[in-house]
Tab-separated table of C-alpha atoms in Angstrom:
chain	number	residue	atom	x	y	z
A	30	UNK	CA	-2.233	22.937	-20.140
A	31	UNK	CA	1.280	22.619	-20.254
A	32	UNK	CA	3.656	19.949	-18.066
A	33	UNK	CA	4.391	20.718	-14.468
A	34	UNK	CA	7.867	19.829	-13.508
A	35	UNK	CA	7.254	16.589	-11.631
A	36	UNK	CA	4.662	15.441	-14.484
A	37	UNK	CA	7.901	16.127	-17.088
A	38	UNK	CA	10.151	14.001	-14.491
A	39	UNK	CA	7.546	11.117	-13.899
A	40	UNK	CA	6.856	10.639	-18.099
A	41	UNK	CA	10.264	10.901	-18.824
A	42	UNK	CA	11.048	8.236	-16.265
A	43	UNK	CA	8.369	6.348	-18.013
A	44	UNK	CA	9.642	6.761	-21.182
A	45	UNK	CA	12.994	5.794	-20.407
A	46	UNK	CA	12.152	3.026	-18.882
A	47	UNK	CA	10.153	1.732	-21.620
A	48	UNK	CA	12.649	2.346	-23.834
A	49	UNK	CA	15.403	0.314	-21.762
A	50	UNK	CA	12.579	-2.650	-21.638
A	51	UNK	CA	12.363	-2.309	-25.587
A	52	UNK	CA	15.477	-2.171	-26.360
A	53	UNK	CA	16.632	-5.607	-24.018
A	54	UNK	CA	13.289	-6.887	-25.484
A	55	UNK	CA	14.673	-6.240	-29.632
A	56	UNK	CA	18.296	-6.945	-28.530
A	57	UNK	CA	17.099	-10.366	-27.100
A	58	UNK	CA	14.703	-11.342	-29.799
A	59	UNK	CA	17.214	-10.639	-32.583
A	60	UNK	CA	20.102	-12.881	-31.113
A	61	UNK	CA	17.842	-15.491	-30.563
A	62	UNK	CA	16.385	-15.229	-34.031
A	63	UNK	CA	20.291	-15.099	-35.386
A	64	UNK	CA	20.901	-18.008	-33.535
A	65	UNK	CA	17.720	-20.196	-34.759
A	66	UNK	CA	18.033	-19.172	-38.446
A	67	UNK	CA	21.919	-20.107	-38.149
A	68	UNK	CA	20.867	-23.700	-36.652
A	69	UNK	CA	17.932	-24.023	-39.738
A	70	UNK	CA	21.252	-23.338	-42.384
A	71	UNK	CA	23.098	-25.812	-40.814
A	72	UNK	CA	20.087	-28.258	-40.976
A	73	UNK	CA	19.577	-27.544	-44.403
A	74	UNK	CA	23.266	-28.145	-45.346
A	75	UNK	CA	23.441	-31.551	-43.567
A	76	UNK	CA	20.236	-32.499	-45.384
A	77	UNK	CA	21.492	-31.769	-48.747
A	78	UNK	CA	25.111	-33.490	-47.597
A	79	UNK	CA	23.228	-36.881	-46.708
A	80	UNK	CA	20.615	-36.451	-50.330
A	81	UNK	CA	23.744	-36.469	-52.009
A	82	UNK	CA	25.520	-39.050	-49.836
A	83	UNK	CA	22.784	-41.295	-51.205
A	84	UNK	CA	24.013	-41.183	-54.800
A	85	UNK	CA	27.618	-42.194	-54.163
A	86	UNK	CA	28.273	-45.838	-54.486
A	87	UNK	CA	31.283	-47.440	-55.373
A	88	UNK	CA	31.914	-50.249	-57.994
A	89	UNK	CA	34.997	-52.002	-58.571
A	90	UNK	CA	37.105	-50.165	-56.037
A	91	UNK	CA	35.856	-47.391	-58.205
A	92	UNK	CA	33.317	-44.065	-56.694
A	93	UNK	CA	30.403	-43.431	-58.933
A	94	UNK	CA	27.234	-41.450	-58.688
A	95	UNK	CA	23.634	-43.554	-59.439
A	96	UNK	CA	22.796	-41.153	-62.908
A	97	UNK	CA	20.006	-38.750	-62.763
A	98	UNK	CA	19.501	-39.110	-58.913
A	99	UNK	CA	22.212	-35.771	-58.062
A	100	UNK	CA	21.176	-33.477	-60.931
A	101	UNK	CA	19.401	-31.557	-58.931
A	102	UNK	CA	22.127	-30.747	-57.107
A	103	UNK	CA	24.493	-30.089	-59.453
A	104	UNK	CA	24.635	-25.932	-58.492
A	105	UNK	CA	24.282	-26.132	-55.126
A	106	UNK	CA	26.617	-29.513	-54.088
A	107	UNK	CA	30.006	-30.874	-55.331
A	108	UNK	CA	31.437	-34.375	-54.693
A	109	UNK	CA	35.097	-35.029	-54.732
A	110	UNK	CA	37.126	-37.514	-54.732
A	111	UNK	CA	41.158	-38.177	-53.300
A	112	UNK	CA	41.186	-34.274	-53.862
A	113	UNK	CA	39.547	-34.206	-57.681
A	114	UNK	CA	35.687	-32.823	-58.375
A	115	UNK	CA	34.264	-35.844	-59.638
A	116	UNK	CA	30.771	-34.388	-59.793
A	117	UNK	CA	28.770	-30.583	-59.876
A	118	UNK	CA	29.071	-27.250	-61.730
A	119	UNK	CA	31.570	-25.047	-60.481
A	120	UNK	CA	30.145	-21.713	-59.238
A	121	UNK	CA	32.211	-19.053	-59.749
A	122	UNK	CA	31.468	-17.141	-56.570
A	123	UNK	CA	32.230	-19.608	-54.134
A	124	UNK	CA	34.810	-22.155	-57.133
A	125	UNK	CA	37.940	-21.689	-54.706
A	126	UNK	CA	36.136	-22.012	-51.395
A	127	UNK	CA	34.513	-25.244	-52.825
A	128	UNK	CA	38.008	-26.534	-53.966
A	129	UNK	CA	39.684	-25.909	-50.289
A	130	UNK	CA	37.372	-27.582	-48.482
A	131	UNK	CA	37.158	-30.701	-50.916
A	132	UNK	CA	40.597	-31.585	-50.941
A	133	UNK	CA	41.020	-31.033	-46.735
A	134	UNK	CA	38.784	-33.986	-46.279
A	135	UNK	CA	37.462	-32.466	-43.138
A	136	UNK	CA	34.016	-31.862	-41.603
A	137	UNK	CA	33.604	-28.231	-41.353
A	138	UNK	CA	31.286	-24.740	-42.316
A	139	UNK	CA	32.075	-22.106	-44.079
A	140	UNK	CA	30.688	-18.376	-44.565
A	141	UNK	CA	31.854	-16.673	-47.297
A	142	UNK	CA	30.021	-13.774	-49.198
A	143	UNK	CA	26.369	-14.271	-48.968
A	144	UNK	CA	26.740	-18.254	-48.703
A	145	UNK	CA	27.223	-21.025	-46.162
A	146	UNK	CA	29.412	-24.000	-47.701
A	147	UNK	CA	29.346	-27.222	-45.675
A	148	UNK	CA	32.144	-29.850	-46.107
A	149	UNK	CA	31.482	-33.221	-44.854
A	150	UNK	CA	33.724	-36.583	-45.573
A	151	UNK	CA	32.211	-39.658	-46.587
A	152	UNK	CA	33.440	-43.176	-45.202
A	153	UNK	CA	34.706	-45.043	-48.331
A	154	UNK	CA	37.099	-47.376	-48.245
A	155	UNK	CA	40.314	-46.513	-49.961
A	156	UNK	CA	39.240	-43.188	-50.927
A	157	UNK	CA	38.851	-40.021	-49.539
A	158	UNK	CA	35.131	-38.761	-50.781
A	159	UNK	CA	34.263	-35.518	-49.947
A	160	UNK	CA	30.821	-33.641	-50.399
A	161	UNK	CA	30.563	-29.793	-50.380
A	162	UNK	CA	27.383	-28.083	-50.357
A	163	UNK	CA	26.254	-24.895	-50.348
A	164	UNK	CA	23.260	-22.541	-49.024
A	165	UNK	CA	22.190	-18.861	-50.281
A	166	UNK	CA	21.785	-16.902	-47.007
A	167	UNK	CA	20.391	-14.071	-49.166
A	168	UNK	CA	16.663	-15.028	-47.833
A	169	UNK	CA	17.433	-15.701	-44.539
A	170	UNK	CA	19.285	-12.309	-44.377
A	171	UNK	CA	16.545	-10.284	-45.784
A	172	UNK	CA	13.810	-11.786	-43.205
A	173	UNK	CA	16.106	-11.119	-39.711
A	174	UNK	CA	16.187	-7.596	-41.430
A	175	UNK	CA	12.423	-7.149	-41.718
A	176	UNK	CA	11.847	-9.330	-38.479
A	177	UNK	CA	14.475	-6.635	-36.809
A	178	UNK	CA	12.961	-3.444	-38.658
A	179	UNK	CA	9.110	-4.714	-37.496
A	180	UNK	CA	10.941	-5.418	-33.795
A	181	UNK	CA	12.193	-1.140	-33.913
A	182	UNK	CA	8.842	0.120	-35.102
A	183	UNK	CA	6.733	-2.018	-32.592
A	184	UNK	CA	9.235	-1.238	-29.852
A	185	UNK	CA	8.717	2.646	-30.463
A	186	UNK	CA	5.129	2.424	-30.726
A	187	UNK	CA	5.280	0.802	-26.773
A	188	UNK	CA	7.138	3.237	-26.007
A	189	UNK	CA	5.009	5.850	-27.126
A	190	UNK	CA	2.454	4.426	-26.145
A	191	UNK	CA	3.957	4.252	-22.734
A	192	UNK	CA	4.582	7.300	-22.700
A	193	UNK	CA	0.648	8.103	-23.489
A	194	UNK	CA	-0.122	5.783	-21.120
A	195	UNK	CA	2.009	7.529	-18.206
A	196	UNK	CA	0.777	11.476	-19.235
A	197	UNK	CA	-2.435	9.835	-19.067
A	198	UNK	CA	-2.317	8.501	-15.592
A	199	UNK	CA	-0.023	11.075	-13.910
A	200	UNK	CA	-2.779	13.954	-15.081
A	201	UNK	CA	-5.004	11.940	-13.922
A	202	UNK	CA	-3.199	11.287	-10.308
A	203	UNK	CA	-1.999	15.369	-10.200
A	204	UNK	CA	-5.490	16.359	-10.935
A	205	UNK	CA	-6.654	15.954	-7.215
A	206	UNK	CA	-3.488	17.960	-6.035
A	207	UNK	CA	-4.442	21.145	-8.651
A	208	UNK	CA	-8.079	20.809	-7.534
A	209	UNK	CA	-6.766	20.694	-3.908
A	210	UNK	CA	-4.959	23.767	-4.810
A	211	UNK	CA	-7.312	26.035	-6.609
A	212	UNK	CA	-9.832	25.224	-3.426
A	213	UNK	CA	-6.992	26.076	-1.134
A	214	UNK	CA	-6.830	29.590	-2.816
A	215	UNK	CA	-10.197	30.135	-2.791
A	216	UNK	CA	-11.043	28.968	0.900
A	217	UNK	CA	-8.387	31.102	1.605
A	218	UNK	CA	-9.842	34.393	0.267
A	219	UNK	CA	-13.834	33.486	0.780
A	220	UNK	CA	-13.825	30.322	3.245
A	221	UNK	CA	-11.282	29.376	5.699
A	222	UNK	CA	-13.135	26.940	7.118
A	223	UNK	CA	-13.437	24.882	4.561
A	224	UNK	CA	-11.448	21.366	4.599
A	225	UNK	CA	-10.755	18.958	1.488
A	226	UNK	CA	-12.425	15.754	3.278
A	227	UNK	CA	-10.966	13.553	0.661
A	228	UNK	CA	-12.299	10.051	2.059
A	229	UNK	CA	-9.485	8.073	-0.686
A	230	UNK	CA	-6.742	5.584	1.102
A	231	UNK	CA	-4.508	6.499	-0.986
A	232	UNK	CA	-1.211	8.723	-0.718
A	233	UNK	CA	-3.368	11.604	-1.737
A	234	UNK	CA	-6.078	11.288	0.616
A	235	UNK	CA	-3.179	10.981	3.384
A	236	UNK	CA	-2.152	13.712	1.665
A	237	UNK	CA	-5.498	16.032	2.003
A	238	UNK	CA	-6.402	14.614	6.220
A	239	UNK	CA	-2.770	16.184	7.184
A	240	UNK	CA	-3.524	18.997	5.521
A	241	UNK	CA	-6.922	19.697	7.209
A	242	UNK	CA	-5.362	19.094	10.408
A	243	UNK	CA	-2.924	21.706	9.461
A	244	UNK	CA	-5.837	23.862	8.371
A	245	UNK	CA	-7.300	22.963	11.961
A	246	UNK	CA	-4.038	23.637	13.949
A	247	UNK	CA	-3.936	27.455	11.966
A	248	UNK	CA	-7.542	27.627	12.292
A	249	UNK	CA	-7.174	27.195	15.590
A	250	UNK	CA	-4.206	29.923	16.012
A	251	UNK	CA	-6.018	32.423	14.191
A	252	UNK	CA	-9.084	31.382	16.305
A	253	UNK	CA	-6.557	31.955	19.461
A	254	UNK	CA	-5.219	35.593	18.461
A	255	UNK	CA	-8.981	36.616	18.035
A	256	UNK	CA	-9.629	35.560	21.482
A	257	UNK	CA	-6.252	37.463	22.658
A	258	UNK	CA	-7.558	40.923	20.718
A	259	UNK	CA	-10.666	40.577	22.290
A	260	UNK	CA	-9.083	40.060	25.844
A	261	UNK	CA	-6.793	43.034	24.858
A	262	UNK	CA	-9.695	45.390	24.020
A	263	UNK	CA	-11.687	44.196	27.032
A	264	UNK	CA	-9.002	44.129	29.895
A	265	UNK	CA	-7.612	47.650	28.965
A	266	UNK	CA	-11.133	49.281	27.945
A	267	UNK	CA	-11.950	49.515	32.197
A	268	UNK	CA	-8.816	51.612	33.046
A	269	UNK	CA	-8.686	53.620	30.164
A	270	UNK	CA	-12.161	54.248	30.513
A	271	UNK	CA	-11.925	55.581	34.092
A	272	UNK	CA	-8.806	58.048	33.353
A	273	UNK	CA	-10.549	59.649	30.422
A	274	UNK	CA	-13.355	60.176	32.968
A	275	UNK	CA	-11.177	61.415	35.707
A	276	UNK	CA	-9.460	63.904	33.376
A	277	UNK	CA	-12.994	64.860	31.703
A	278	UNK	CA	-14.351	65.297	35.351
A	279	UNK	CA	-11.194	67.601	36.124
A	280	UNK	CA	-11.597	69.761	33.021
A	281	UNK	CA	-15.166	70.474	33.258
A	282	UNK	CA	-15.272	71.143	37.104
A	283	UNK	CA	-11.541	72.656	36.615
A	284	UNK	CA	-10.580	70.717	39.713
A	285	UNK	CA	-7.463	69.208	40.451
A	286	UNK	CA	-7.480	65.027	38.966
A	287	UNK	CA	-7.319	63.046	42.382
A	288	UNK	CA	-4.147	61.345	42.354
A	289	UNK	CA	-4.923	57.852	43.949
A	290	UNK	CA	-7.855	57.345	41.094
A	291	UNK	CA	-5.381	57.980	38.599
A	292	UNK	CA	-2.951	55.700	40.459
A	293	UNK	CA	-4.897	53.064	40.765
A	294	UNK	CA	-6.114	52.610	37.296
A	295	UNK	CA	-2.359	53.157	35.914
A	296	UNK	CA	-1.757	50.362	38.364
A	297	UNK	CA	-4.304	48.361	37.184
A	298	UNK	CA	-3.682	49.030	33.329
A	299	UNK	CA	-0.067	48.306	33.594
A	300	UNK	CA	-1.103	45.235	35.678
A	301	UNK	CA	-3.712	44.351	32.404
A	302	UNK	CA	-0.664	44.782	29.524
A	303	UNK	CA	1.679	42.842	31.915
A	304	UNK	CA	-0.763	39.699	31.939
A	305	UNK	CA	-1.611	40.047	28.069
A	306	UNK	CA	2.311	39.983	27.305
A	307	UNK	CA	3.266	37.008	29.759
A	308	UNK	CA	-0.063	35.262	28.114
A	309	UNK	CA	2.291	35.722	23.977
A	310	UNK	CA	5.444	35.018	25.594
A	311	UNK	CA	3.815	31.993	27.929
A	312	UNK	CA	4.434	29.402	24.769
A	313	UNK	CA	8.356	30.262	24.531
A	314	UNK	CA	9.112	30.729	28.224
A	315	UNK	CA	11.994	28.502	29.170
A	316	UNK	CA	11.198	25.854	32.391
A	317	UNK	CA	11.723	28.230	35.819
A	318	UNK	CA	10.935	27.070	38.859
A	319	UNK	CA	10.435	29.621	41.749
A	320	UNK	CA	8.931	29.807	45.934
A	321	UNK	CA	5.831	29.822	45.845
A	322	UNK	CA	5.421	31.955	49.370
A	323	UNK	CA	7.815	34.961	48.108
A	324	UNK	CA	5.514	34.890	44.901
A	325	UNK	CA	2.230	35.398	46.461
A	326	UNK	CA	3.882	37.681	49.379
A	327	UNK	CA	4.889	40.033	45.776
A	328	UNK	CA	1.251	39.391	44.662
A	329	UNK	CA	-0.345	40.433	47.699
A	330	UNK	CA	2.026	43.798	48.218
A	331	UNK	CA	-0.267	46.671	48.828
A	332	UNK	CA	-3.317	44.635	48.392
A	333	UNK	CA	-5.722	44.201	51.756
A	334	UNK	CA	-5.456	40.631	51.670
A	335	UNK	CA	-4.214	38.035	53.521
A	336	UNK	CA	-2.262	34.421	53.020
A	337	UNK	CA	-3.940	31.381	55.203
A	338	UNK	CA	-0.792	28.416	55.326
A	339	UNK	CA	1.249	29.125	53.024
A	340	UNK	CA	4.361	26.563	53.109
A	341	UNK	CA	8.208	27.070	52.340
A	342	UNK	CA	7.541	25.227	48.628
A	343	UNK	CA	8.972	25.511	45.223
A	344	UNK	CA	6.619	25.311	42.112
A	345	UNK	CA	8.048	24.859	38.798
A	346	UNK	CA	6.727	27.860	37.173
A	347	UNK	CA	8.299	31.524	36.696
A	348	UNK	CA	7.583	33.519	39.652
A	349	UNK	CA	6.178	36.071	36.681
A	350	UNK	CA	3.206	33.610	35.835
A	351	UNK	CA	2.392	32.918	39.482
A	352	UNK	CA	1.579	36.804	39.784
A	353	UNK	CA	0.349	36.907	36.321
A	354	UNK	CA	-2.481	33.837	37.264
A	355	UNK	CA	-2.920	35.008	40.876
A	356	UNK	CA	-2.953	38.893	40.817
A	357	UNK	CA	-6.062	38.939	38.517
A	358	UNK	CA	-7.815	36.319	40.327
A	359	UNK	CA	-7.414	38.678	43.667
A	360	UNK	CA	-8.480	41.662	41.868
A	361	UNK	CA	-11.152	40.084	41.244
A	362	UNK	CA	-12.106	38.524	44.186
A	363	UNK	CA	-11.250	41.858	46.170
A	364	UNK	CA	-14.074	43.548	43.909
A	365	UNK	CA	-16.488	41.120	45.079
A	366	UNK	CA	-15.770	40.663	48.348
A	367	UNK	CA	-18.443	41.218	50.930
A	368	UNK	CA	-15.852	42.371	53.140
A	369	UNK	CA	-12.646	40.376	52.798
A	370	UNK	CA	-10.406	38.343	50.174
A	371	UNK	CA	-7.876	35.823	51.495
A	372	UNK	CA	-5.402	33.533	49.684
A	373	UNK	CA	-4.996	29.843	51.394
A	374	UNK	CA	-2.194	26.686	49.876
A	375	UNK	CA	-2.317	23.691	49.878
A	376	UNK	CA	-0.093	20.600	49.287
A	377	UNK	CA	-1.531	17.377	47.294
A	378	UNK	CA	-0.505	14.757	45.377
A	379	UNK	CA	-1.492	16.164	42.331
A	380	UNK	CA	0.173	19.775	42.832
A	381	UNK	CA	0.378	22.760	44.696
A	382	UNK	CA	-3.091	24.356	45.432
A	383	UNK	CA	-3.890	27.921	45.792
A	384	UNK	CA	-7.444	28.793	47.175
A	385	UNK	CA	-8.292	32.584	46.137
A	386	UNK	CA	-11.330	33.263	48.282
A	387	UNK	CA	-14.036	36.013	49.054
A	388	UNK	CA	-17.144	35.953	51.107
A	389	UNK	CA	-19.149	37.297	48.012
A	390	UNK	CA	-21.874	35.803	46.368
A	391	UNK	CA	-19.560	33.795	44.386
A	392	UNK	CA	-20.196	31.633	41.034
A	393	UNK	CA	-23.631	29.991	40.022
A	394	UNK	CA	-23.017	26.326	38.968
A	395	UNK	CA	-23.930	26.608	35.371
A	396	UNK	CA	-21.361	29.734	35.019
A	397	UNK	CA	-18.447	28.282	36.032
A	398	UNK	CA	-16.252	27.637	32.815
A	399	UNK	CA	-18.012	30.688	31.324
A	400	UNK	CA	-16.846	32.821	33.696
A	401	UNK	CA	-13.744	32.199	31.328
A	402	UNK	CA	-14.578	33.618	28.412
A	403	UNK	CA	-13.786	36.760	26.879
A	404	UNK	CA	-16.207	39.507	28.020
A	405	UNK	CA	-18.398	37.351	29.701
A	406	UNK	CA	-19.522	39.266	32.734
A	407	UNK	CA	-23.148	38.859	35.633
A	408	UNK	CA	-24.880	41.610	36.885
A	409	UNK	CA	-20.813	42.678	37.275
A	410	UNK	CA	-20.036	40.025	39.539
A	411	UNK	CA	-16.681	38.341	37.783
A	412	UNK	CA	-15.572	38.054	34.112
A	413	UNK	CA	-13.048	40.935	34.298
A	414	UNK	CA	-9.437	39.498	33.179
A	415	UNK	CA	-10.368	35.651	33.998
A	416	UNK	CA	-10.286	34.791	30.309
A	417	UNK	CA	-6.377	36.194	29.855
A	418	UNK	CA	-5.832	33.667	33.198
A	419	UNK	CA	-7.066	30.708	31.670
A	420	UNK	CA	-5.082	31.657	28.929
A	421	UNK	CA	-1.740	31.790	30.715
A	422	UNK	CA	-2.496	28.767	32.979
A	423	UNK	CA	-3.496	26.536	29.761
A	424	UNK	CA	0.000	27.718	28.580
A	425	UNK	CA	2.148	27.312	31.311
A	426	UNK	CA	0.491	23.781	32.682
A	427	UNK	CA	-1.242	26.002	35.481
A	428	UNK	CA	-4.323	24.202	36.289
A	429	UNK	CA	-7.310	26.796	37.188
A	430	UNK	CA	-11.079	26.245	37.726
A	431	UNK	CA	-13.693	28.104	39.036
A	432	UNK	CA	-15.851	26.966	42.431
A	433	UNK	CA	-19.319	27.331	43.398
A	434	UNK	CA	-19.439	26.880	46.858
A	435	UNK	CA	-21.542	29.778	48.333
A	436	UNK	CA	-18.495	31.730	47.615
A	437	UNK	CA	-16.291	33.480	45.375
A	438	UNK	CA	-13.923	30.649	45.517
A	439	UNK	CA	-11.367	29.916	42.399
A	440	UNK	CA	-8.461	27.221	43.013
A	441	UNK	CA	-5.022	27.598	40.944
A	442	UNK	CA	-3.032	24.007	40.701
A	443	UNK	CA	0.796	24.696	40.078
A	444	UNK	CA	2.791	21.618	39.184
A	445	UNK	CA	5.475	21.105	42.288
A	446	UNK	CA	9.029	21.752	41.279
C-alpha cells in the first residue's frame, strides 16, 4: 500500500528531525573528541619535556646530560643550549622547526605536518637550556577519523531507523481512520445506521463520537424529510381524492361537477401545499412579529367559527405561521364538531395561548401526542394535517399540544413579541 500524503509529511518530518538530532549529536561528539585528544598530545609532550628535564645537570658552570638515561629520546626530543643542539638526532621533517624553537628560549607548541613540537625552557643558571620535543599525530589522526566515520554510519542507521520507527507508528495510528473509512462507505450503501462507537480517549476516538453525532444529526434529517413525504402524500391524498371522484361522478352520470365540492377541496388542497411549504421554509424564516387578532380574524375568513377574547396583542411569529398552525387545527376541529368550533386567547406568563375548541368527542388520554404523527388517524376522528402542525410549531418555537378534556380541545402557545 503506498504512502498517503499526510503519512509522507509526518515520516519525512521524522526523518528530518532525526537527522538534525544526528547531525548536532556527530558535530558535538567530534569537537569534543578533537578537543580531548589535543589535551592527551599536550600531556604527552610535557611528559617527555620533564623525562628529559631529568637528565640535564650541570657541572662546573658547564650543562651535561647523565649518559644512557636520554637515549631513548634521542628521535623524538632535542636539548639545546644558549641557542646550540647539545643533544638528539636531527629529524629531517621537522630539523628547522626544531632549530626555531630552540634558540627562542620560549615555552610554546607547535603543529607542523603531521607532528606536534613542544618547546619548553629550563631554569639554569647562566644558560639558556632549551628542550624540544616532539609527538607523531599520525595515530591520533587516524582514530578521530574512524571514531567520526563509526559516528556517520551509526547516526544514519538512527535515522533510518527513525524513520522505520515513524512509518511504523503512523500506519499504525492512520489505520483506524482507513478502517473508519471503508465502514463509512459501506454503511453508506448497506447500513446507515451504523455508528463507529470507538470507546479510545484518544484524538481518534474524539475523532469517531463527532462523527456519529454527525451521522445522528443527518440521520436525523433524512429521518425528518421521510416524515415530510409522508405528510405530503397524506395531506394532499384527501383532496385529490375527492376531485377525481367528483369528476368520475360527472362523467359517468354526464352531469354537470358541482362547483362548491370542487371549491372546497381546491381550497383545501391549496390550503395543504401552503402548510407543507411554510413547514421547508419554517427553518430559514427571518424573526417577524405580527397581531395576533388580524391573524386569526384572516384564519377564520369564511369559516363558521367564532373568536372568544381575543386581545389587541403582538406575537413574534409571521402572521403566515399563525394561519399555517391555526387553520389546520380549525379544519379539524370544524370536522369534528358536534355542532360548533370556536377559537378563545389567552394571555400568560409563559406566552400567548390559543384554545381551538369543538364540542366533539375530542382526544382519548393515551392518543394525545399520537394524534401527531403522520397518518395516524381513530375511527376518523383527528389525525388529518396535525403532524405538518407540529412540524411548523417545533420550527418556529410555536408550542402546540393536544387536550383531553371531554372535548376536542388543542392549545397553540405563541411566544409574545
Amino acid at each position: 500500500m503506498g504512502l498517503s500524503g499526510f503519512q509522507s509529511r509526518i515520516i519525512s518530518l521524522a526523518v528530518l528531525t532525526a537527522t538534525l538530532v544526528v547531525a548536532v549529536f556527530v558535530v558535538l561528539s567530534h569537537v569534543l573528541l578533537t578537543r580531548s585528544t589535543d589535551a592527551d598530545i599536550r600531556t604527552l609532550a610535557r611528559t617527555r619535556v620533564e623525562a628529559v628535564a631529568g637528565t640535564v645537570q650541570v657541572h662546573n658552570g658547564k650543562v651535561r646530560l647523565v649518559e644512557g638515561t636520554g637515549d631513548a629520546f634521542d628521535t623524538v626530543a632535542w636539548v639545546f643550549e644558549d641557542g646550540y643542539l647539545i643533544d638528539g638526532v636531527d629529524h629531517p621533517t621537522v630539523a628547522a622547526a626544531v632549530d626555531r624553537l630552540g634558540s627562542t628560549g620560549q615555552d610554546e607548541f607547535l603543529i607542523t605536518d603531521r607532528y606536534l613540537l613542544h618547546a619548553e625552557p629550563l631554569p639554569v643558571k647562566g644558560h639558556q637550556v632549551t628542550i624540544v620535543v616532539t609527538v607523531d599525530l599520525t595515530s591520533y589522526e587516524h582514530s578521530e577519523q574512524r571514531s567520526l566515520v563509526m559516528s556517520l554510519a551509526l547516526g544514519a542507521l538512527a535515522v533510518a531507523l527513525a524513520g522505520f520507527i515513524a512509518y511504523l507508528g503512523v500506519s499504525r495510528a492512520l489505520r483506524v481512520v482507513q478502517r473508519m473509512s471503508v465502514l463509512a462507505d459501506e454503511w453508506g450503501n448497506h447500513d446507515p445506521t451504523r455508528r463507529f462507537g470507538l470507546e479510545s480517549r484518544d484524538e481518534f476516538g474524539a475523532l469517531a463520537r463527532t462523527l456519529d453525532r454527525l451521522l445522528d444529526r443527518v440521520s436525523d434529517t433524512i429521518a425528518d424529510e421521510r416524515r415530510l413525504t409522508d405528510e405530503i402524500a397524506h395531506e394532499l391524498r384527501t383532496p385529490i381524492a375527492v376531485l377525481r371522484g367528483e369528476a368520475q361522478l360527472a362523467e359517468l352520470s354526464s352531469t354537470h361537477i358541482e362547483p362548491q365540492v370542487v371549491l372546497t377541496e381546491a381550497d383545501r388542497l391549496d390550503t395543504a401545499v401552503s402548510t407543507i411549504l411554510d413547514a421547508a421554509r419554517s427553518r430559514t424564516r427571518q424573526a417577524e412579529t405580527c397581531r395576533l387578532a388580524v391573524a386569526l380574524r384572516h384564519v377564520c375568513r369564511g369559516r363558521e367559527v367564532r373568536v372568544d377574547s381575543a386581545p389587541d396583542v403582538a406575537v413574534a411569529v409571521p402572521a403566515g405561521v399563525v394561519t399555517s398552525v391555526v387553520a389546520p387545527l380549525l379544519d379539524n376541529a370544524i370536522r369534528h364538531a358536534r355542532t360548533s368550533a370556536f377559537l378563545q386567547v389567552e394571555t400568560t406568563d409563559h406566552g400567548i395561548l390559543v384554545h381551538v375548541l369543538d364540542d366533539g368527542p375530542g382526544f382519548r388520554p393515551d392518543e394525545l401526542e399520537r394524534v401527531f404523527e403522520a397518518g395516524h388517524s381513530a375511527s376518523d376522528r383527528h389525525g388529518l394535517g396535525l403532524a405538518v402542525v407540529r412540524r411548523i410549531a417545533n420550527a418556529t418555537g410555536v408550542g402546540v399540544r393536544a387536550v383531553a378534556d371531554g372535548r376536542g380541545h388543542v392549545e397553540v402557545r405563541f411566544p409574545p413579541a
